[in-house]
Tab-separated table of C-alpha atoms in Angstrom:
chain	number	residue	atom	x	y	z
P	1	UNK	CA	60.649	-88.703	-6.638
P	2	UNK	CA	61.090	-85.052	-7.460
P	3	UNK	CA	60.817	-82.308	-4.887
P	4	UNK	CA	57.739	-81.010	-6.692
P	5	UNK	CA	55.812	-84.115	-5.714
P	6	UNK	CA	57.300	-84.536	-2.241
P	7	UNK	CA	54.301	-83.196	-0.327
P	8	UNK	CA	51.676	-83.665	-3.053
P	9	UNK	CA	48.637	-81.543	-3.772
P	10	UNK	CA	46.567	-80.330	-6.676
P	11	UNK	CA	44.818	-77.084	-7.512
P	12	UNK	CA	42.369	-76.433	-10.349
P	13	UNK	CA	40.842	-73.155	-11.479
P	14	UNK	CA	38.073	-72.757	-14.032
P	15	UNK	CA	36.583	-69.634	-15.545
P	16	UNK	CA	32.909	-69.170	-16.312
P	17	UNK	CA	30.547	-66.359	-17.171
P	18	UNK	CA	31.373	-63.624	-14.613
P	19	UNK	CA	32.480	-66.270	-12.134
P	20	UNK	CA	35.509	-68.394	-11.392
P	21	UNK	CA	35.993	-71.575	-9.437
P	22	UNK	CA	39.152	-72.585	-7.653
P	23	UNK	CA	39.497	-75.968	-6.016
P	24	UNK	CA	42.212	-77.750	-4.088
P	25	UNK	CA	42.603	-81.109	-2.434
P	26	UNK	CA	43.193	-81.392	1.317
P	27	UNK	CA	46.079	-83.812	1.675
P	28	UNK	CA	49.529	-82.922	2.936
P	29	UNK	CA	52.060	-85.694	2.717
P	30	UNK	CA	55.682	-86.593	3.044
P	31	UNK	CA	56.211	-88.789	0.025
P	32	UNK	CA	54.089	-91.877	0.796
P	33	UNK	CA	53.014	-90.796	4.293
P	34	UNK	CA	49.992	-88.636	4.857
P	35	UNK	CA	50.754	-85.972	7.441
P	36	UNK	CA	47.605	-83.841	7.429
P	37	UNK	CA	44.174	-84.220	5.889
P	38	UNK	CA	42.898	-80.648	6.191
P	39	UNK	CA	45.500	-78.652	4.332
P	40	UNK	CA	43.994	-76.205	1.870
P	41	UNK	CA	46.282	-75.055	-0.906
P	42	UNK	CA	44.045	-72.108	-1.778
P	43	UNK	CA	44.488	-68.813	0.053
P	44	UNK	CA	42.412	-65.671	0.102
P	45	UNK	CA	44.187	-62.543	-1.097
P	46	UNK	CA	41.297	-60.107	-1.223
P	47	UNK	CA	37.504	-60.301	-1.536
P	48	UNK	CA	37.509	-61.857	-4.985
P	49	UNK	CA	41.112	-62.850	-5.517
P	50	UNK	CA	42.475	-66.226	-4.469
P	51	UNK	CA	45.837	-67.843	-4.957
P	52	UNK	CA	46.659	-71.542	-5.031
P	53	UNK	CA	50.139	-72.815	-4.236
P	54	UNK	CA	51.242	-76.319	-5.156
P	55	UNK	CA	54.540	-78.091	-5.010
P	56	UNK	CA	56.867	-78.303	-2.023
P	57	UNK	CA	54.795	-77.234	0.973
P	58	UNK	CA	57.546	-75.413	2.900
P	59	UNK	CA	58.292	-73.267	-0.123
P	60	UNK	CA	54.577	-72.731	-0.697
P	61	UNK	CA	54.283	-71.349	2.858
P	62	UNK	CA	57.298	-69.096	2.440
P	63	UNK	CA	56.025	-67.842	-0.884
P	64	UNK	CA	52.585	-67.228	0.609
P	65	UNK	CA	54.144	-65.016	3.299
P	66	UNK	CA	56.101	-63.109	0.698
P	67	UNK	CA	53.039	-62.673	-1.515
P	68	UNK	CA	50.990	-61.435	1.448
P	69	UNK	CA	53.701	-58.924	2.298
P	70	UNK	CA	53.893	-57.535	-1.212
P	71	UNK	CA	50.136	-57.514	-1.660
P	72	UNK	CA	49.607	-55.665	1.641
P	73	UNK	CA	52.246	-53.145	0.698
P	74	UNK	CA	50.554	-52.601	-2.671
P	75	UNK	CA	47.131	-52.117	-1.117
P	76	UNK	CA	48.461	-49.669	1.478
P	77	UNK	CA	50.301	-47.637	-1.122
P	78	UNK	CA	47.507	-47.629	-3.696
P	79	UNK	CA	44.597	-47.588	-1.222
P	80	UNK	CA	42.444	-49.946	-3.323
P	81	UNK	CA	41.947	-53.676	-3.474
P	82	UNK	CA	44.245	-55.612	-5.731
P	83	UNK	CA	43.306	-56.903	-9.176
P	84	UNK	CA	44.026	-60.541	-9.938
P	85	UNK	CA	46.198	-59.639	-12.897
P	86	UNK	CA	48.313	-57.309	-10.767
P	87	UNK	CA	48.699	-59.988	-8.111
P	88	UNK	CA	49.806	-62.473	-10.753
P	89	UNK	CA	52.451	-60.048	-11.964
P	90	UNK	CA	53.645	-59.484	-8.401
P	91	UNK	CA	53.980	-63.237	-7.856
P	92	UNK	CA	55.662	-63.669	-11.216
P	93	UNK	CA	58.230	-61.005	-10.355
P	94	UNK	CA	58.803	-62.591	-6.968
P	95	UNK	CA	59.347	-65.976	-8.560
P	96	UNK	CA	61.675	-64.630	-11.222
P	97	UNK	CA	63.788	-62.815	-8.640
P	98	UNK	CA	64.748	-66.302	-7.510
P	99	UNK	CA	65.523	-67.400	-11.066
P	100	UNK	CA	68.653	-69.371	-10.196
P	101	UNK	CA	67.484	-70.839	-6.919
P	102	UNK	CA	63.770	-70.969	-7.321
P	103	UNK	CA	61.043	-71.801	-4.855
P	104	UNK	CA	59.699	-75.250	-5.622
P	105	UNK	CA	56.128	-74.095	-5.922
P	106	UNK	CA	53.817	-73.352	-8.789
P	107	UNK	CA	51.445	-70.487	-8.042
P	108	UNK	CA	47.980	-70.153	-9.512
P	109	UNK	CA	45.821	-67.037	-9.368
P	110	UNK	CA	42.061	-67.002	-9.812
P	111	UNK	CA	39.655	-64.183	-9.224
P	112	UNK	CA	37.342	-61.505	-10.519
P	113	UNK	CA	38.422	-58.014	-11.369
P	114	UNK	CA	37.096	-55.882	-8.425
P	115	UNK	CA	35.688	-53.260	-10.809
P	116	UNK	CA	34.667	-54.964	-14.051
P	117	UNK	CA	34.035	-58.455	-12.547
P	118	UNK	CA	35.871	-59.998	-15.455
P	119	UNK	CA	37.145	-63.460	-14.584
P	120	UNK	CA	40.881	-64.017	-14.521
P	121	UNK	CA	42.743	-67.283	-14.083
P	122	UNK	CA	46.414	-67.960	-14.522
P	123	UNK	CA	49.110	-70.362	-13.507
P	124	UNK	CA	52.857	-70.079	-13.631
P	125	UNK	CA	55.872	-72.313	-13.389
P	126	UNK	CA	58.437	-72.154	-10.586
P	127	UNK	CA	60.230	-69.204	-12.159
P	128	UNK	CA	57.172	-67.107	-12.858
P	129	UNK	CA	56.230	-67.673	-16.465
P	130	UNK	CA	52.551	-66.727	-16.523
P	131	UNK	CA	50.052	-68.693	-18.594
P	132	UNK	CA	46.567	-67.192	-18.926
P	133	UNK	CA	44.122	-69.480	-20.672
P	134	UNK	CA	40.447	-68.579	-21.070
P	135	UNK	CA	39.134	-71.945	-19.890
P	136	UNK	CA	40.964	-73.643	-17.001
P	137	UNK	CA	44.351	-74.227	-15.422
P	138	UNK	CA	45.624	-77.026	-13.235
P	139	UNK	CA	48.809	-77.333	-11.224
P	140	UNK	CA	50.310	-79.857	-8.864
P	141	UNK	CA	50.737	-83.602	-8.873
P	142	UNK	CA	47.306	-84.262	-10.363
P	143	UNK	CA	47.490	-81.641	-13.109
P	144	UNK	CA	47.760	-84.181	-15.898
P	145	UNK	CA	44.792	-86.145	-14.592
P	146	UNK	CA	42.768	-82.950	-14.365
P	147	UNK	CA	43.505	-81.764	-17.884
P	148	UNK	CA	41.808	-84.711	-19.564
P	149	UNK	CA	38.577	-84.471	-17.607
P	150	UNK	CA	38.397	-80.690	-17.540
P	151	UNK	CA	38.879	-80.611	-21.288
P	152	UNK	CA	35.669	-82.610	-21.619
P	153	UNK	CA	33.647	-80.794	-18.952
P	154	UNK	CA	34.485	-77.182	-19.656
P	155	UNK	CA	32.423	-75.159	-22.072
P	156	UNK	CA	31.975	-71.499	-22.773
P	157	UNK	CA	29.688	-69.298	-20.697
P	158	UNK	CA	28.896	-71.515	-17.709
P	159	UNK	CA	27.034	-69.954	-14.800
P	160	UNK	CA	28.293	-70.356	-11.256
P	161	UNK	CA	26.355	-73.559	-10.503
P	162	UNK	CA	27.421	-75.268	-13.714
P	163	UNK	CA	30.964	-74.113	-13.148
P	164	UNK	CA	30.988	-75.535	-9.642
P	165	UNK	CA	29.702	-78.850	-10.945
P	166	UNK	CA	32.363	-79.012	-13.665
P	167	UNK	CA	35.142	-78.114	-11.249
P	168	UNK	CA	33.998	-80.532	-8.560
P	169	UNK	CA	33.548	-83.431	-10.972
P	170	UNK	CA	36.955	-82.831	-12.571
P	171	UNK	CA	38.591	-82.624	-9.174
P	172	UNK	CA	36.906	-85.780	-7.885
P	173	UNK	CA	37.867	-87.750	-10.978
P	174	UNK	CA	41.483	-86.658	-10.699
P	175	UNK	CA	41.670	-87.416	-6.973
P	176	UNK	CA	40.488	-90.918	-7.782
P	177	UNK	CA	43.766	-91.611	-9.568
P	178	UNK	CA	46.363	-89.306	-8.031
P	179	UNK	CA	47.810	-90.968	-4.940
P	180	UNK	CA	49.667	-87.827	-3.841
P	181	UNK	CA	46.457	-85.795	-3.531
P	182	UNK	CA	43.164	-86.593	-1.910
P	183	UNK	CA	41.207	-86.566	1.347
P	184	UNK	CA	38.427	-84.521	-0.188
P	185	UNK	CA	38.491	-81.157	-1.861
P	186	UNK	CA	37.464	-77.605	-1.170
P	187	UNK	CA	35.859	-75.582	-3.939
P	188	UNK	CA	35.602	-71.785	-3.899
P	189	UNK	CA	33.012	-70.403	-6.293
P	190	UNK	CA	33.690	-66.703	-6.740
P	191	UNK	CA	30.839	-64.667	-8.199
P	192	UNK	CA	30.050	-60.971	-8.475
P	193	UNK	CA	28.073	-60.923	-5.222
P	194	UNK	CA	29.550	-63.632	-3.044
P	195	UNK	CA	32.096	-66.363	-2.563
P	196	UNK	CA	30.688	-69.835	-1.982
P	197	UNK	CA	32.986	-72.278	-0.187
P	198	UNK	CA	32.057	-75.942	-0.364
P	199	UNK	CA	33.993	-78.898	0.967
P	200	UNK	CA	33.359	-82.121	-0.901
P	201	UNK	CA	34.107	-85.685	0.057
P	202	UNK	CA	36.190	-87.753	-2.325
P	203	UNK	CA	38.033	-90.986	-1.844
P	204	UNK	CA	39.263	-90.568	1.700
P	205	UNK	CA	42.631	-92.250	1.237
C	1	UNK	CA	117.244	-80.318	-26.460
C	2	UNK	CA	116.413	-83.953	-26.081
C	3	UNK	CA	112.896	-85.234	-26.448
C	4	UNK	CA	112.822	-86.030	-22.735
C	5	UNK	CA	113.621	-82.453	-21.833
C	6	UNK	CA	110.993	-81.152	-24.243
C	7	UNK	CA	108.361	-83.384	-22.692
C	8	UNK	CA	109.279	-82.145	-19.243
C	9	UNK	CA	108.836	-78.514	-20.288
C	10	UNK	CA	105.498	-79.349	-21.906
C	11	UNK	CA	104.307	-80.977	-18.710
C	12	UNK	CA	105.484	-78.099	-16.635
C	13	UNK	CA	103.481	-75.736	-18.812
C	14	UNK	CA	100.356	-77.831	-18.390
C	15	UNK	CA	100.719	-78.346	-14.671
C	16	UNK	CA	102.434	-75.184	-13.474
C	17	UNK	CA	101.974	-75.942	-9.785
C	18	UNK	CA	104.350	-73.257	-8.604
C	19	UNK	CA	102.839	-70.173	-10.215
C	20	UNK	CA	99.293	-71.333	-10.761
C	21	UNK	CA	98.414	-74.011	-8.217
C	22	UNK	CA	94.656	-73.681	-8.723
C	23	UNK	CA	94.976	-73.901	-12.491
C	24	UNK	CA	97.198	-76.938	-12.112
C	25	UNK	CA	94.658	-78.555	-9.833
C	26	UNK	CA	91.856	-77.821	-12.304
C	27	UNK	CA	93.838	-79.208	-15.225
C	28	UNK	CA	94.624	-82.322	-13.235
C	29	UNK	CA	90.990	-82.838	-12.287
C	30	UNK	CA	89.845	-82.399	-15.885
C	31	UNK	CA	92.423	-84.877	-17.103
C	32	UNK	CA	91.443	-87.327	-14.372
C	33	UNK	CA	87.744	-87.045	-15.154
C	34	UNK	CA	88.500	-87.557	-18.827
C	35	UNK	CA	90.466	-90.712	-18.104
C	36	UNK	CA	87.695	-92.004	-15.886
C	37	UNK	CA	85.073	-91.306	-18.543
C	38	UNK	CA	87.009	-92.644	-21.528
C	39	UNK	CA	89.556	-95.143	-20.337
C	40	UNK	CA	92.044	-96.295	-22.953
C	41	UNK	CA	90.823	-99.878	-22.814
C	42	UNK	CA	87.330	-98.888	-23.966
C	43	UNK	CA	87.335	-99.042	-27.712
C	44	UNK	CA	85.220	-96.749	-29.867
C	45	UNK	CA	82.957	-99.655	-30.753
C	46	UNK	CA	82.438	-100.560	-27.132
C	47	UNK	CA	81.449	-97.013	-26.288
C	48	UNK	CA	79.013	-96.954	-29.203
C	49	UNK	CA	77.508	-100.260	-28.168
C	50	UNK	CA	77.032	-99.163	-24.573
C	51	UNK	CA	75.320	-96.009	-25.697
C	52	UNK	CA	72.872	-97.878	-27.952
C	53	UNK	CA	69.310	-98.196	-26.695
C	54	UNK	CA	67.221	-101.135	-27.872
C	55	UNK	CA	63.977	-99.262	-27.275
C	56	UNK	CA	62.251	-96.293	-28.811
C	57	UNK	CA	58.897	-94.707	-28.054
C	58	UNK	CA	56.357	-93.890	-30.730
C	59	UNK	CA	53.785	-92.263	-28.442
C	60	UNK	CA	50.048	-92.502	-28.939
C	61	UNK	CA	47.331	-93.752	-26.677
C	62	UNK	CA	44.650	-96.367	-26.701
C	63	UNK	CA	41.676	-97.382	-24.608
C	64	UNK	CA	38.968	-100.019	-24.374
C	65	UNK	CA	35.517	-100.093	-22.775
C	66	UNK	CA	33.603	-103.293	-22.110
C	67	UNK	CA	29.813	-103.473	-22.122
C	68	UNK	CA	27.222	-106.175	-21.538
C	69	UNK	CA	27.484	-107.667	-25.024
C	70	UNK	CA	30.050	-105.494	-26.747
C	71	UNK	CA	33.480	-104.011	-26.412
C	72	UNK	CA	34.712	-100.740	-27.861
C	73	UNK	CA	38.409	-100.392	-28.562
C	74	UNK	CA	39.845	-97.046	-29.603
C	75	UNK	CA	43.222	-95.698	-30.490
C	76	UNK	CA	44.702	-92.687	-32.182
C	77	UNK	CA	46.568	-93.165	-35.448
C	78	UNK	CA	49.576	-90.925	-34.962
C	79	UNK	CA	53.114	-92.226	-34.773
C	80	UNK	CA	55.815	-89.922	-33.453
C	81	UNK	CA	59.565	-89.994	-33.061
C	82	UNK	CA	61.159	-88.197	-30.157
C	83	UNK	CA	57.756	-86.894	-28.988
C	84	UNK	CA	57.850	-84.097	-31.575
C	85	UNK	CA	58.235	-85.452	-35.089
C	86	UNK	CA	55.169	-87.015	-36.627
C	87	UNK	CA	56.379	-89.889	-38.794
C	88	UNK	CA	53.015	-91.346	-39.745
C	89	UNK	CA	49.442	-90.147	-39.417
C	90	UNK	CA	47.620	-93.344	-40.358
C	91	UNK	CA	49.050	-96.114	-38.264
C	92	UNK	CA	46.815	-98.923	-37.088
C	93	UNK	CA	47.554	-99.649	-33.471
C	94	UNK	CA	44.515	-101.879	-33.057
C	95	UNK	CA	45.053	-105.420	-34.248
C	96	UNK	CA	42.002	-107.695	-34.565
C	97	UNK	CA	43.435	-111.154	-33.913
C	98	UNK	CA	40.284	-113.160	-34.527
C	99	UNK	CA	36.496	-112.655	-34.692
C	100	UNK	CA	36.309	-112.033	-30.967
C	101	UNK	CA	39.781	-110.900	-29.885
C	102	UNK	CA	41.316	-107.468	-30.419
C	103	UNK	CA	44.794	-106.442	-29.349
C	104	UNK	CA	45.661	-102.787	-28.964
C	105	UNK	CA	49.000	-101.330	-28.031
C	106	UNK	CA	50.848	-98.128	-27.228
C	107	UNK	CA	54.541	-97.547	-26.705
C	108	UNK	CA	57.315	-99.065	-28.815
C	109	UNK	CA	55.751	-99.935	-32.153
C	110	UNK	CA	58.417	-102.473	-33.085
C	111	UNK	CA	57.658	-104.524	-30.001
C	112	UNK	CA	53.937	-104.122	-30.620
C	113	UNK	CA	54.283	-105.635	-34.088
C	114	UNK	CA	56.417	-108.450	-32.752
C	115	UNK	CA	53.853	-109.117	-30.036
C	116	UNK	CA	51.037	-109.228	-32.562
C	117	UNK	CA	52.975	-111.656	-34.726
C	118	UNK	CA	53.642	-113.845	-31.710
C	119	UNK	CA	49.985	-113.942	-30.701
C	120	UNK	CA	48.854	-114.576	-34.277
C	121	UNK	CA	51.239	-117.488	-34.510
C	122	UNK	CA	49.971	-118.943	-31.257
C	123	UNK	CA	46.354	-118.476	-32.298
C	124	UNK	CA	47.042	-120.118	-35.622
C	125	UNK	CA	48.678	-123.085	-33.944
C	126	UNK	CA	45.784	-123.364	-31.485
C	127	UNK	CA	43.295	-123.375	-34.331
C	128	UNK	CA	45.285	-126.108	-36.046
C	129	UNK	CA	45.653	-128.217	-32.906
C	130	UNK	CA	42.182	-127.896	-31.393
C	131	UNK	CA	40.003	-127.070	-34.415
C	132	UNK	CA	38.367	-124.175	-32.583
C	133	UNK	CA	39.026	-120.533	-31.908
C	134	UNK	CA	40.745	-119.446	-28.741
C	135	UNK	CA	38.597	-117.688	-26.163
C	136	UNK	CA	39.608	-114.207	-25.103
C	137	UNK	CA	40.312	-115.351	-21.524
C	138	UNK	CA	42.765	-117.922	-22.779
C	139	UNK	CA	44.410	-115.481	-25.148
C	140	UNK	CA	44.723	-112.978	-22.298
C	141	UNK	CA	46.529	-115.514	-20.165
C	142	UNK	CA	48.720	-116.469	-23.108
C	143	UNK	CA	49.752	-112.878	-23.616
C	144	UNK	CA	50.505	-112.434	-19.910
C	145	UNK	CA	52.776	-115.489	-19.915
C	146	UNK	CA	54.541	-114.352	-23.056
C	147	UNK	CA	55.129	-110.910	-21.610
C	148	UNK	CA	56.502	-112.316	-18.389
C	149	UNK	CA	58.657	-114.744	-20.356
C	150	UNK	CA	60.632	-111.682	-21.374
C	151	UNK	CA	60.826	-110.367	-17.822
C	152	UNK	CA	64.351	-108.964	-18.180
C	153	UNK	CA	64.141	-107.675	-21.755
C	154	UNK	CA	60.466	-106.776	-21.946
C	155	UNK	CA	58.283	-105.769	-24.842
C	156	UNK	CA	58.088	-102.040	-24.251
C	157	UNK	CA	54.352	-101.720	-24.753
C	158	UNK	CA	51.270	-100.998	-22.737
C	159	UNK	CA	48.961	-103.614	-24.179
C	160	UNK	CA	45.226	-103.984	-23.830
C	161	UNK	CA	43.488	-107.133	-24.961
C	162	UNK	CA	39.760	-106.838	-25.542
C	163	UNK	CA	37.114	-109.130	-26.860
C	164	UNK	CA	33.903	-111.033	-26.338
C	165	UNK	CA	34.216	-113.885	-23.845
C	166	UNK	CA	32.478	-117.271	-24.049
C	167	UNK	CA	29.398	-115.916	-22.221
C	168	UNK	CA	29.004	-113.208	-24.846
C	169	UNK	CA	30.101	-110.447	-22.482
C	170	UNK	CA	32.616	-107.751	-23.270
C	171	UNK	CA	36.051	-108.305	-21.753
C	172	UNK	CA	38.993	-105.950	-21.333
C	173	UNK	CA	42.366	-107.111	-20.051
C	174	UNK	CA	45.008	-104.571	-19.175
C	175	UNK	CA	48.741	-105.294	-19.005
C	176	UNK	CA	51.939	-103.673	-17.934
C	177	UNK	CA	55.091	-104.324	-20.004
C	178	UNK	CA	56.087	-107.366	-17.947
C	179	UNK	CA	52.776	-109.176	-17.985
C	180	UNK	CA	50.885	-108.067	-14.913
C	181	UNK	CA	47.323	-108.772	-16.020
C	182	UNK	CA	43.983	-107.462	-14.794
C	183	UNK	CA	40.440	-107.806	-16.123
C	184	UNK	CA	38.742	-104.420	-15.943
C	185	UNK	CA	35.496	-102.859	-17.133
C	186	UNK	CA	37.536	-100.201	-18.978
C	187	UNK	CA	41.170	-99.379	-19.418
C	188	UNK	CA	43.533	-96.963	-21.133
C	189	UNK	CA	47.197	-97.035	-21.952
C	190	UNK	CA	49.837	-94.910	-23.592
C	191	UNK	CA	50.974	-91.329	-23.382
C	192	UNK	CA	47.536	-89.920	-22.593
C	193	UNK	CA	46.603	-92.607	-20.082
C	194	UNK	CA	46.502	-90.128	-17.159
C	195	UNK	CA	43.988	-88.056	-19.142
C	196	UNK	CA	41.813	-90.892	-20.410
C	197	UNK	CA	41.484	-92.861	-17.209
C	198	UNK	CA	39.930	-90.241	-14.890
C	199	UNK	CA	37.432	-89.376	-17.607
C	200	UNK	CA	36.389	-93.004	-17.960
C	201	UNK	CA	36.330	-93.309	-14.154
C	202	UNK	CA	33.850	-90.472	-14.092
C	203	UNK	CA	31.662	-91.438	-17.055
C	204	UNK	CA	31.840	-95.238	-17.138
C	205	UNK	CA	32.862	-96.135	-13.582
C	206	UNK	CA	30.644	-93.390	-12.050
C	207	UNK	CA	33.062	-93.045	-9.159
C	208	UNK	CA	32.197	-89.408	-8.553
C	209	UNK	CA	28.464	-89.996	-8.191
C	210	UNK	CA	27.118	-90.324	-4.681
C	211	UNK	CA	25.362	-93.531	-3.659
C	212	UNK	CA	21.755	-93.857	-4.696
C	213	UNK	CA	22.112	-91.642	-7.731
C	214	UNK	CA	20.715	-93.103	-10.898
C	215	UNK	CA	23.449	-94.218	-13.266
C	216	UNK	CA	22.984	-94.107	-17.028
C	217	UNK	CA	23.195	-97.501	-18.694
C	218	UNK	CA	26.260	-98.181	-20.796
C	219	UNK	CA	24.923	-98.760	-24.280
C	220	UNK	CA	27.077	-99.199	-27.363
C	221	UNK	CA	26.148	-95.710	-28.547
C	222	UNK	CA	27.083	-94.167	-25.208
C	223	UNK	CA	30.361	-96.071	-25.042
C	224	UNK	CA	31.470	-95.008	-28.533
C	225	UNK	CA	30.449	-91.412	-27.899
C	226	UNK	CA	32.367	-91.354	-24.608
C	227	UNK	CA	35.495	-92.810	-26.157
C	228	UNK	CA	35.361	-90.242	-28.942
C	229	UNK	CA	34.989	-87.432	-26.401
C	230	UNK	CA	37.855	-88.788	-24.343
C	231	UNK	CA	40.174	-88.775	-27.330
C	232	UNK	CA	39.083	-85.318	-28.393
C	233	UNK	CA	40.115	-84.034	-24.981
C	234	UNK	CA	43.470	-85.806	-25.131
C	235	UNK	CA	44.275	-84.609	-28.636
C	236	UNK	CA	43.802	-81.105	-27.280
C	237	UNK	CA	46.535	-81.500	-24.651
C	238	UNK	CA	48.797	-84.424	-25.506
C	239	UNK	CA	51.014	-83.888	-28.521
C	240	UNK	CA	51.777	-87.498	-29.394
C	241	UNK	CA	48.066	-88.302	-29.577
C	242	UNK	CA	46.159	-87.029	-32.576
C	243	UNK	CA	45.285	-87.106	-36.283
C	244	UNK	CA	42.341	-89.490	-36.096
C	245	UNK	CA	40.583	-91.999	-33.906
C	246	UNK	CA	40.385	-95.594	-34.974
C	247	UNK	CA	37.440	-97.346	-33.325
C	248	UNK	CA	36.989	-101.086	-33.378
C	249	UNK	CA	33.638	-102.358	-32.166
C	250	UNK	CA	33.096	-106.014	-31.368
C	251	UNK	CA	29.547	-107.154	-30.623
C	252	UNK	CA	28.524	-110.635	-29.546
C	253	UNK	CA	27.526	-112.677	-32.592
C	254	UNK	CA	28.457	-109.952	-35.063
C	255	UNK	CA	31.578	-109.351	-37.124
C	256	UNK	CA	34.049	-106.740	-35.944
C	257	UNK	CA	33.326	-103.214	-37.162
C	258	UNK	CA	35.859	-100.476	-37.873
C	259	UNK	CA	35.198	-96.777	-37.654
C	260	UNK	CA	37.476	-93.812	-38.233
C	261	UNK	CA	37.020	-90.240	-37.105
C	262	UNK	CA	39.211	-87.223	-37.747
C	263	UNK	CA	40.697	-85.404	-34.788
C	264	UNK	CA	41.859	-81.777	-34.747
C	265	UNK	CA	44.239	-81.157	-37.618
C	266	UNK	CA	47.563	-80.280	-36.015
């Protein structure tokens, strides 16, 4: 078993019409043992920018601290809230600085531009290679399971409710088959005016 | 200078332990590793034989969905070598074995062909001996036994056996390479299995719907449409799956139908 699937966990982000959805499962494990059942892999960075961290949980925590530090420094220096694209670049640089001894975590950024409200989603590998699709990105142990379902559910120009439904259904289907993720999911629906956080029940095992 | 003296000087140059102890150590380690890796007693032919792999993987994926009185079997028609090179775009990976039994495979195509031949032979012999066609349940068990018979040199295929059983209901049997058998309402196998299965879970198994929600009935039209959608999604993301979908539809009391649909052209 690789270190990337040691603790398990899955994150999915989908982009819609002026809204994005980011969902994660709630399981934290140690290979086959479940250690915690309320571990969100999605973290708030600013009002409309969220980051998901999958992979080895210890590294994900370390990376989260480092991202927070750099993001806070940026916001203090610039005196404005961070854009998702800028945050992604910051994380990418951080990851690439550890090119030859990388953190075993794949970061994902999802959010709306604070000014133009344009949706932005991206994921990167452990050394910070950013991938910015227009539809959806998935990372973690269940990424492969997610891709098949999301490919069928996603379509252009979904509103926030449709987007939530697509994200939730994709997530639930993937959790059905991925043993390293599970214990329900939390879905953040980020729109121009608010952020809706919903916890959904899946297979609780 | 005698040959013995010359050899001594040569050795001293290679392992100059006095002036370059680290270099000498490194040279020694390299030589030692080389001897360990290629000992003199291992002939060139032996090395070649040990490196040879009896298996190869031709990619592709396949799935089957069972309904009340029908079964839909689908597969892509691409054959790849080394996950990148497309070597054939019109391969049939679905093998109708009789009027009510369909075998479909993914994985090593050579083994798949051998497996088909084996089952055909058995079915032929059964027909000769008993003057009737084998039921799908029996054929499923036969395949499981034959797979397990080769427990330690398995057929490297993910097989699915589908058909219409003696009650006229659709049947899907899923196997692993060593003959673990399971009758399921739907199944997928091959490179895109992790993408096909959750989709079918959601749309056919309705596992994500809460209790009490009305579930759409699985008609033949719905099943074929779903399978087509599933493969379209996979072709988007999985490189060894593509070119076209080959659908085989078996309905109770009707001959087997074939249908082909193009997938994205890349």
